[in-house]
Amino acid sequence: MASNSDSIYNVMFYIAHHPTEIQFTQPEYTNVVRMGVPDRIKVANPDIYFPDNKLLVNRFQDDFVAKNGNLLDFFFDYTEKKVPNYHEVWVSSAHLPAKHLYFLELSFE
């Protein structure tokens, strides 16, 4: 599954360590965090994980969520929810060439 790739993990890790470079937007849902990442950031296989003008949606595997709880909790803090009681995390990604951004959205269920 594409969402469990090192590419997505590496982008998330980059965001967590460089949040001032990221455009966080306020989605209409309380369990979602939406981000724009400058596309100058190096990403492995961007054509697979961040397709141009096309949304890729996947659910993180349970073992990915279990292993990366601290990183996911960092993103959860950007939601309007207060208690991190999620069991599933969905990831949506795309490349927006006209805006020079990688789009990344995490939905905590």
Short mmCIF file of N, CA, C and O in Angstrom, two decimals:
data_model
loop_
_atom_site.label_atom_id
_atom_site.label_comp_id
_atom_site.label_asym_id
_atom_site.label_seq_id
_atom_site.Cartn_x
_atom_site.Cartn_y
_atom_site.Cartn_z
N MET A 1 0.84 -1.18 0.00
CA MET A 1 0.00 0.00 0.00
C MET A 1 0.88 1.24 0.00
O MET A 1 1.79 1.37 0.80
N ALA A 2 0.61 2.16 -0.87
CA ALA A 2 1.44 3.34 -1.05
C ALA A 2 1.56 4.18 0.22
O ALA A 2 2.59 4.77 0.48
N SER A 3 0.53 4.26 1.02
CA SER A 3 0.54 5.14 2.19
C SER A 3 1.52 4.69 3.26
O SER A 3 1.86 5.44 4.15
N ASN A 4 1.97 3.46 3.20
CA ASN A 4 2.88 2.95 4.21
C ASN A 4 4.33 3.01 3.75
O ASN A 4 5.20 2.39 4.33
N SER A 5 4.56 3.78 2.74
CA SER A 5 5.89 3.86 2.16
C SER A 5 6.82 4.71 3.00
O SER A 5 6.39 5.55 3.80
N ASP A 6 8.09 4.54 2.78
CA ASP A 6 9.08 5.41 3.39
C ASP A 6 8.92 6.83 2.89
O ASP A 6 9.21 7.78 3.62
N SER A 7 8.45 7.01 1.66
CA SER A 7 8.27 8.36 1.11
C SER A 7 7.29 9.17 1.94
O SER A 7 7.57 10.32 2.31
N ILE A 8 6.14 8.61 2.25
CA ILE A 8 5.14 9.32 3.06
C ILE A 8 5.68 9.55 4.47
O ILE A 8 5.56 10.65 5.02
N TYR A 9 6.30 8.54 5.05
CA TYR A 9 6.88 8.68 6.38
C TYR A 9 7.91 9.81 6.38
O TYR A 9 7.92 10.66 7.30
N ASN A 10 8.78 9.85 5.38
CA ASN A 10 9.83 10.87 5.33
C ASN A 10 9.26 12.27 5.20
O ASN A 10 9.77 13.21 5.80
N VAL A 11 8.19 12.43 4.43
CA VAL A 11 7.54 13.74 4.32
C VAL A 11 6.94 14.13 5.66
O VAL A 11 7.08 15.27 6.11
N MET A 12 6.29 13.20 6.33
CA MET A 12 5.71 13.48 7.64
C MET A 12 6.80 13.85 8.64
O MET A 12 6.65 14.79 9.43
N PHE A 13 7.91 13.14 8.61
CA PHE A 13 9.05 13.43 9.49
C PHE A 13 9.59 14.83 9.22
O PHE A 13 9.87 15.60 10.14
N TYR A 14 9.70 15.18 7.94
CA TYR A 14 10.18 16.51 7.55
C TYR A 14 9.24 17.59 8.10
O TYR A 14 9.69 18.58 8.67
N ILE A 15 7.94 17.39 7.92
CA ILE A 15 6.96 18.36 8.42
C ILE A 15 7.10 18.54 9.92
O ILE A 15 7.09 19.66 10.43
N ALA A 16 7.22 17.44 10.65
CA ALA A 16 7.31 17.50 12.11
C ALA A 16 8.55 18.27 12.57
O ALA A 16 8.53 18.90 13.62
N HIS A 17 9.61 18.24 11.76
CA HIS A 17 10.85 18.92 12.14
C HIS A 17 11.02 20.29 11.50
O HIS A 17 11.97 21.01 11.83
N HIS A 18 10.13 20.65 10.58
CA HIS A 18 10.19 21.96 9.90
C HIS A 18 8.78 22.55 9.75
O HIS A 18 8.38 22.95 8.66
N PRO A 19 8.00 22.62 10.82
CA PRO A 19 6.60 23.05 10.69
C PRO A 19 6.43 24.48 10.16
O PRO A 19 5.40 24.80 9.58
N THR A 20 7.43 25.33 10.34
CA THR A 20 7.30 26.71 9.86
C THR A 20 7.34 26.80 8.34
O THR A 20 6.93 27.82 7.78
N GLU A 21 7.81 25.76 7.67
CA GLU A 21 7.86 25.75 6.21
C GLU A 21 6.57 25.22 5.59
O GLU A 21 6.42 25.21 4.37
N ILE A 22 5.65 24.78 6.41
CA ILE A 22 4.46 24.08 5.95
C ILE A 22 3.25 25.00 6.03
O ILE A 22 3.09 25.77 6.97
N GLN A 23 2.38 24.89 5.03
CA GLN A 23 1.11 25.62 5.04
C GLN A 23 0.04 24.69 5.63
O GLN A 23 -0.39 23.76 4.96
N PHE A 24 -0.34 24.93 6.85
CA PHE A 24 -1.42 24.18 7.47
C PHE A 24 -2.72 24.92 7.16
O PHE A 24 -2.77 26.14 7.30
N THR A 25 -3.74 24.19 6.73
CA THR A 25 -5.03 24.82 6.46
C THR A 25 -6.07 24.23 7.40
O THR A 25 -5.94 23.09 7.84
N GLN A 26 -7.08 25.01 7.67
CA GLN A 26 -8.14 24.59 8.58
C GLN A 26 -9.24 23.91 7.78
O GLN A 26 -10.02 24.56 7.11
N PRO A 27 -9.30 22.59 7.83
CA PRO A 27 -10.38 21.89 7.13
C PRO A 27 -11.70 22.03 7.88
O PRO A 27 -11.74 22.47 9.02
N GLU A 28 -12.76 21.65 7.22
CA GLU A 28 -14.07 21.74 7.85
C GLU A 28 -14.38 20.59 8.79
O GLU A 28 -15.41 20.59 9.46
N TYR A 29 -13.49 19.63 8.90
CA TYR A 29 -13.70 18.47 9.78
C TYR A 29 -12.77 18.54 10.97
O TYR A 29 -11.60 18.91 10.84
N THR A 30 -13.25 18.17 12.15
CA THR A 30 -12.47 18.30 13.37
C THR A 30 -11.40 17.23 13.55
O THR A 30 -10.52 17.37 14.39
N ASN A 31 -11.46 16.17 12.74
CA ASN A 31 -10.51 15.06 12.89
C ASN A 31 -9.48 15.02 11.76
O ASN A 31 -8.84 14.00 11.54
N VAL A 32 -9.31 16.13 11.07
CA VAL A 32 -8.46 16.16 9.88
C VAL A 32 -7.41 17.26 10.01
O VAL A 32 -7.69 18.33 10.54
N VAL A 33 -6.21 16.98 9.53
CA VAL A 33 -5.18 18.00 9.38
C VAL A 33 -4.76 18.00 7.90
O VAL A 33 -4.57 16.94 7.30
N ARG A 34 -4.68 19.20 7.33
CA ARG A 34 -4.39 19.37 5.90
C ARG A 34 -3.17 20.26 5.76
O ARG A 34 -3.07 21.30 6.41
N MET A 35 -2.23 19.85 4.89
CA MET A 35 -0.97 20.57 4.77
C MET A 35 -0.54 20.74 3.32
O MET A 35 -0.82 19.89 2.48
N GLY A 36 0.17 21.82 3.08
CA GLY A 36 0.83 22.04 1.81
C GLY A 36 2.32 22.08 2.07
O GLY A 36 2.81 22.84 2.91
N VAL A 37 3.05 21.22 1.38
CA VAL A 37 4.50 21.07 1.56
C VAL A 37 5.18 21.56 0.29
O VAL A 37 4.80 21.11 -0.81
N PRO A 38 6.16 22.45 0.38
CA PRO A 38 6.83 22.91 -0.83
C PRO A 38 7.36 21.74 -1.65
O PRO A 38 7.98 20.82 -1.11
N ASP A 39 7.11 21.76 -2.96
CA ASP A 39 7.52 20.62 -3.78
C ASP A 39 9.01 20.63 -4.11
O ASP A 39 9.50 19.77 -4.83
N ARG A 40 9.76 21.56 -3.55
CA ARG A 40 11.21 21.54 -3.67
C ARG A 40 11.83 20.48 -2.75
O ARG A 40 12.97 20.09 -2.90
N ILE A 41 11.03 20.01 -1.80
CA ILE A 41 11.47 18.95 -0.88
C ILE A 41 11.66 17.67 -1.70
O ILE A 41 10.80 17.31 -2.50
N LYS A 42 12.75 17.00 -1.47
CA LYS A 42 13.01 15.75 -2.19
C LYS A 42 12.12 14.63 -1.66
O LYS A 42 12.06 14.40 -0.45
N VAL A 43 11.43 13.97 -2.59
CA VAL A 43 10.54 12.87 -2.25
C VAL A 43 10.86 11.70 -3.18
O VAL A 43 10.96 11.89 -4.40
N ALA A 44 11.03 10.52 -2.61
CA ALA A 44 11.26 9.33 -3.43
C ALA A 44 9.97 8.94 -4.14
O ALA A 44 8.90 8.93 -3.54
N ASN A 45 10.05 8.69 -5.42
CA ASN A 45 8.91 8.26 -6.24
C ASN A 45 7.70 9.18 -6.11
O ASN A 45 6.59 8.72 -5.84
N PRO A 46 7.87 10.48 -6.32
CA PRO A 46 6.74 11.39 -6.16
C PRO A 46 5.59 11.09 -7.14
O PRO A 46 4.43 11.34 -6.81
N ASP A 47 5.91 10.53 -8.30
CA ASP A 47 4.86 10.20 -9.27
C ASP A 47 3.92 9.12 -8.74
O ASP A 47 2.75 9.06 -9.14
N ILE A 48 4.39 8.31 -7.81
CA ILE A 48 3.55 7.27 -7.20
C ILE A 48 2.80 7.82 -5.99
O ILE A 48 1.59 7.65 -5.87
N TYR A 49 3.52 8.49 -5.10
CA TYR A 49 2.96 8.89 -3.82
C TYR A 49 2.32 10.28 -3.82
O TYR A 49 1.50 10.58 -2.96
N PHE A 50 2.70 11.10 -4.79
CA PHE A 50 2.13 12.44 -4.93
C PHE A 50 1.83 12.68 -6.41
O PHE A 50 2.51 13.47 -7.08
N PRO A 51 0.81 12.01 -6.95
CA PRO A 51 0.50 12.15 -8.37
C PRO A 51 0.04 13.57 -8.71
O PRO A 51 -0.62 14.23 -7.90
N ASP A 52 0.42 14.05 -9.89
CA ASP A 52 0.04 15.39 -10.33
C ASP A 52 -1.47 15.52 -10.46
O ASP A 52 -2.11 14.75 -11.19
N ASN A 53 -2.02 16.49 -9.75
CA ASN A 53 -3.44 16.86 -9.84
C ASN A 53 -4.40 15.68 -9.70
O ASN A 53 -5.46 15.65 -10.32
N LYS A 54 -3.99 14.72 -8.92
CA LYS A 54 -4.81 13.53 -8.70
C LYS A 54 -4.64 13.09 -7.25
O LYS A 54 -3.51 13.00 -6.76
N LEU A 55 -5.73 12.84 -6.58
CA LEU A 55 -5.69 12.48 -5.18
C LEU A 55 -5.46 10.98 -5.01
O LEU A 55 -6.13 10.16 -5.64
N LEU A 56 -4.52 10.64 -4.16
CA LEU A 56 -4.25 9.25 -3.79
C LEU A 56 -4.68 9.09 -2.33
O LEU A 56 -4.23 9.85 -1.47
N VAL A 57 -5.57 8.13 -2.06
CA VAL A 57 -6.10 7.95 -0.70
C VAL A 57 -5.86 6.51 -0.27
O VAL A 57 -6.18 5.57 -1.01
N ASN A 58 -5.30 6.35 0.92
CA ASN A 58 -5.04 5.04 1.49
C ASN A 58 -5.19 5.09 3.00
O ASN A 58 -5.09 6.16 3.60
N ARG A 59 -5.37 3.94 3.59
CA ARG A 59 -5.39 3.82 5.05
C ARG A 59 -4.05 3.27 5.49
O ARG A 59 -3.53 2.30 4.93
N PHE A 60 -3.46 3.92 6.52
CA PHE A 60 -2.23 3.38 7.08
C PHE A 60 -2.52 2.01 7.69
O PHE A 60 -3.56 1.82 8.33
N GLN A 61 -1.61 1.09 7.50
CA GLN A 61 -1.77 -0.23 8.09
C GLN A 61 -1.66 -0.11 9.61
O GLN A 61 -1.02 0.80 10.14
N ASP A 62 -2.30 -1.03 10.30
CA ASP A 62 -2.32 -0.99 11.77
C ASP A 62 -0.92 -0.98 12.37
O ASP A 62 -0.67 -0.27 13.34
N ASP A 63 0.00 -1.74 11.80
CA ASP A 63 1.36 -1.77 12.35
C ASP A 63 2.08 -0.45 12.13
O ASP A 63 2.90 -0.03 12.95
N PHE A 64 1.77 0.27 11.05
CA PHE A 64 2.35 1.58 10.82
C PHE A 64 1.86 2.56 11.90
O PHE A 64 2.65 3.31 12.47
N VAL A 65 0.56 2.51 12.21
CA VAL A 65 -0.01 3.38 13.24
C VAL A 65 0.61 3.05 14.60
O VAL A 65 0.99 3.94 15.36
N ALA A 66 0.75 1.76 14.89
CA ALA A 66 1.31 1.34 16.18
C ALA A 66 2.77 1.77 16.32
O ALA A 66 3.19 2.24 17.38
N LYS A 67 3.55 1.64 15.26
CA LYS A 67 4.98 1.97 15.31
C LYS A 67 5.25 3.47 15.32
O LYS A 67 6.28 3.90 15.81
N ASN A 68 4.35 4.25 14.77
CA ASN A 68 4.60 5.68 14.57
C ASN A 68 3.64 6.56 15.35
O ASN A 68 3.31 7.67 14.93
N GLY A 69 3.21 6.07 16.51
CA GLY A 69 2.25 6.81 17.32
C GLY A 69 2.71 8.20 17.70
O GLY A 69 1.92 9.15 17.65
N ASN A 70 3.97 8.37 18.07
CA ASN A 70 4.46 9.70 18.46
C ASN A 70 4.40 10.68 17.30
O ASN A 70 4.00 11.83 17.46
N LEU A 71 4.80 10.23 16.12
CA LEU A 71 4.75 11.09 14.94
C LEU A 71 3.30 11.42 14.58
O LEU A 71 2.96 12.57 14.31
N LEU A 72 2.43 10.43 14.62
CA LEU A 72 1.02 10.67 14.31
C LEU A 72 0.37 11.58 15.35
O LEU A 72 -0.47 12.42 14.99
N ASP A 73 0.76 11.45 16.61
CA ASP A 73 0.22 12.32 17.65
C ASP A 73 0.61 13.78 17.41
O ASP A 73 -0.16 14.69 17.72
N PHE A 74 1.80 14.01 16.85
CA PHE A 74 2.20 15.37 16.48
C PHE A 74 1.17 15.99 15.54
O PHE A 74 0.74 17.13 15.72
N PHE A 75 0.76 15.22 14.54
CA PHE A 75 -0.23 15.72 13.58
C PHE A 75 -1.63 15.80 14.19
O PHE A 75 -2.39 16.71 13.89
N PHE A 76 -1.95 14.84 15.04
CA PHE A 76 -3.25 14.85 15.71
C PHE A 76 -3.45 16.15 16.49
O PHE A 76 -4.55 16.67 16.57
N ASP A 77 -2.38 16.68 17.05
CA ASP A 77 -2.46 17.92 17.82
C ASP A 77 -2.94 19.10 16.98
O ASP A 77 -3.38 20.11 17.52
N TYR A 78 -2.85 19.00 15.66
CA TYR A 78 -3.34 20.06 14.77
C TYR A 78 -4.84 19.95 14.49
O TYR A 78 -5.41 20.82 13.87
N THR A 79 -5.45 18.88 14.95
CA THR A 79 -6.90 18.73 14.78
C THR A 79 -7.60 19.44 15.93
O THR A 79 -6.95 19.88 16.88
N GLU A 80 -8.90 19.51 15.85
CA GLU A 80 -9.68 20.13 16.94
C GLU A 80 -10.03 19.13 18.03
O GLU A 80 -10.64 19.48 19.04
N LYS A 81 -9.67 17.89 17.84
CA LYS A 81 -9.93 16.86 18.86
C LYS A 81 -8.93 17.02 20.00
O LYS A 81 -7.81 17.47 19.80
N LYS A 82 -9.33 16.64 21.18
CA LYS A 82 -8.47 16.80 22.36
C LYS A 82 -7.81 15.49 22.81
O LYS A 82 -6.70 15.50 23.30
N VAL A 83 -8.50 14.38 22.66
CA VAL A 83 -7.98 13.10 23.15
C VAL A 83 -7.63 12.23 21.95
O VAL A 83 -8.48 11.94 21.11
N PRO A 84 -6.36 11.81 21.85
CA PRO A 84 -5.95 10.98 20.71
C PRO A 84 -6.44 9.53 20.83
O PRO A 84 -5.68 8.63 21.18
N ASN A 85 -7.71 9.32 20.56
CA ASN A 85 -8.29 7.97 20.68
C ASN A 85 -8.60 7.38 19.30
O ASN A 85 -9.53 6.62 19.15
N TYR A 86 -7.80 7.72 18.32
CA TYR A 86 -8.01 7.21 16.96
C TYR A 86 -7.49 5.78 16.84
O TYR A 86 -6.58 5.37 17.57
N HIS A 87 -8.08 5.04 15.91
CA HIS A 87 -7.67 3.66 15.66
C HIS A 87 -7.18 3.49 14.22
O HIS A 87 -6.43 2.56 13.93
N GLU A 88 -7.67 4.36 13.35
CA GLU A 88 -7.27 4.32 11.95
C GLU A 88 -6.82 5.71 11.53
O GLU A 88 -7.33 6.71 12.05
N VAL A 89 -5.88 5.74 10.60
CA VAL A 89 -5.45 7.00 10.01
C VAL A 89 -5.46 6.83 8.50
O VAL A 89 -4.85 5.90 7.97
N TRP A 90 -6.18 7.73 7.85
CA TRP A 90 -6.25 7.75 6.39
C TRP A 90 -5.35 8.88 5.90
O TRP A 90 -5.30 9.95 6.51
N VAL A 91 -4.66 8.62 4.81
CA VAL A 91 -3.77 9.63 4.24
C VAL A 91 -4.17 9.89 2.79
O VAL A 91 -4.43 8.95 2.03
N SER A 92 -4.28 11.16 2.46
CA SER A 92 -4.56 11.58 1.08
C SER A 92 -3.37 12.43 0.64
O SER A 92 -2.88 13.27 1.41
N SER A 93 -2.93 12.22 -0.58
CA SER A 93 -1.77 12.98 -1.06
C SER A 93 -1.93 13.28 -2.54
O SER A 93 -2.64 12.59 -3.27
N ALA A 94 -1.28 14.36 -2.95
CA ALA A 94 -1.31 14.78 -4.36
C ALA A 94 -0.19 15.79 -4.57
O ALA A 94 0.33 16.37 -3.60
N HIS A 95 0.15 16.02 -5.83
CA HIS A 95 1.06 17.09 -6.18
C HIS A 95 0.25 18.15 -6.91
O HIS A 95 -0.51 17.83 -7.83
N LEU A 96 0.38 19.40 -6.48
CA LEU A 96 -0.31 20.52 -7.10
C LEU A 96 0.73 21.38 -7.80
O LEU A 96 1.26 22.34 -7.23
N PRO A 97 1.08 21.01 -9.05
CA PRO A 97 2.19 21.70 -9.74
C PRO A 97 1.99 23.20 -9.89
O PRO A 97 2.95 23.97 -9.78
N ALA A 98 0.76 23.65 -10.12
CA ALA A 98 0.52 25.09 -10.30
C ALA A 98 0.82 25.88 -9.02
O ALA A 98 1.16 27.06 -9.09
N LYS A 99 0.71 25.22 -7.88
CA LYS A 99 0.99 25.87 -6.59
C LYS A 99 2.36 25.51 -6.04
O LYS A 99 2.74 25.97 -4.97
N HIS A 100 3.07 24.61 -6.74
CA HIS A 100 4.38 24.12 -6.30
C HIS A 100 4.31 23.51 -4.90
O HIS A 100 5.16 23.76 -4.05
N LEU A 101 3.26 22.71 -4.69
CA LEU A 101 3.04 22.08 -3.39
C LEU A 101 2.73 20.61 -3.51
O LEU A 101 2.10 20.18 -4.48
N TYR A 102 3.16 19.88 -2.50
CA TYR A 102 2.66 18.54 -2.26
C TYR A 102 1.52 18.72 -1.25
O TYR A 102 1.70 19.39 -0.23
N PHE A 103 0.38 18.12 -1.52
CA PHE A 103 -0.77 18.16 -0.63
C PHE A 103 -0.75 16.90 0.21
O PHE A 103 -0.55 15.80 -0.30
N LEU A 104 -0.94 17.06 1.52
CA LEU A 104 -0.98 15.91 2.42
C LEU A 104 -2.11 16.16 3.42
O LEU A 104 -2.17 17.22 4.04
N GLU A 105 -2.98 15.18 3.55
CA GLU A 105 -4.08 15.27 4.50
C GLU A 105 -4.13 13.98 5.30
O GLU A 105 -4.04 12.89 4.74
N LEU A 106 -4.25 14.13 6.61
CA LEU A 106 -4.40 12.98 7.50
C LEU A 106 -5.75 13.07 8.17
O LEU A 106 -6.13 14.11 8.71
N SER A 107 -6.47 11.96 8.16
CA SER A 107 -7.77 11.87 8.79
C SER A 107 -7.70 10.80 9.87
O SER A 107 -7.37 9.65 9.60
N PHE A 108 -8.01 11.21 11.08
CA PHE A 108 -7.92 10.32 12.25
C PHE A 108 -9.31 9.80 12.58
O PHE A 108 -10.22 10.56 12.90
N GLU A 109 -9.47 8.48 12.50
CA GLU A 109 -10.78 7.84 12.74
C GLU A 109 -10.74 6.98 13.98
O GLU A 109 -9.76 6.39 14.30
#
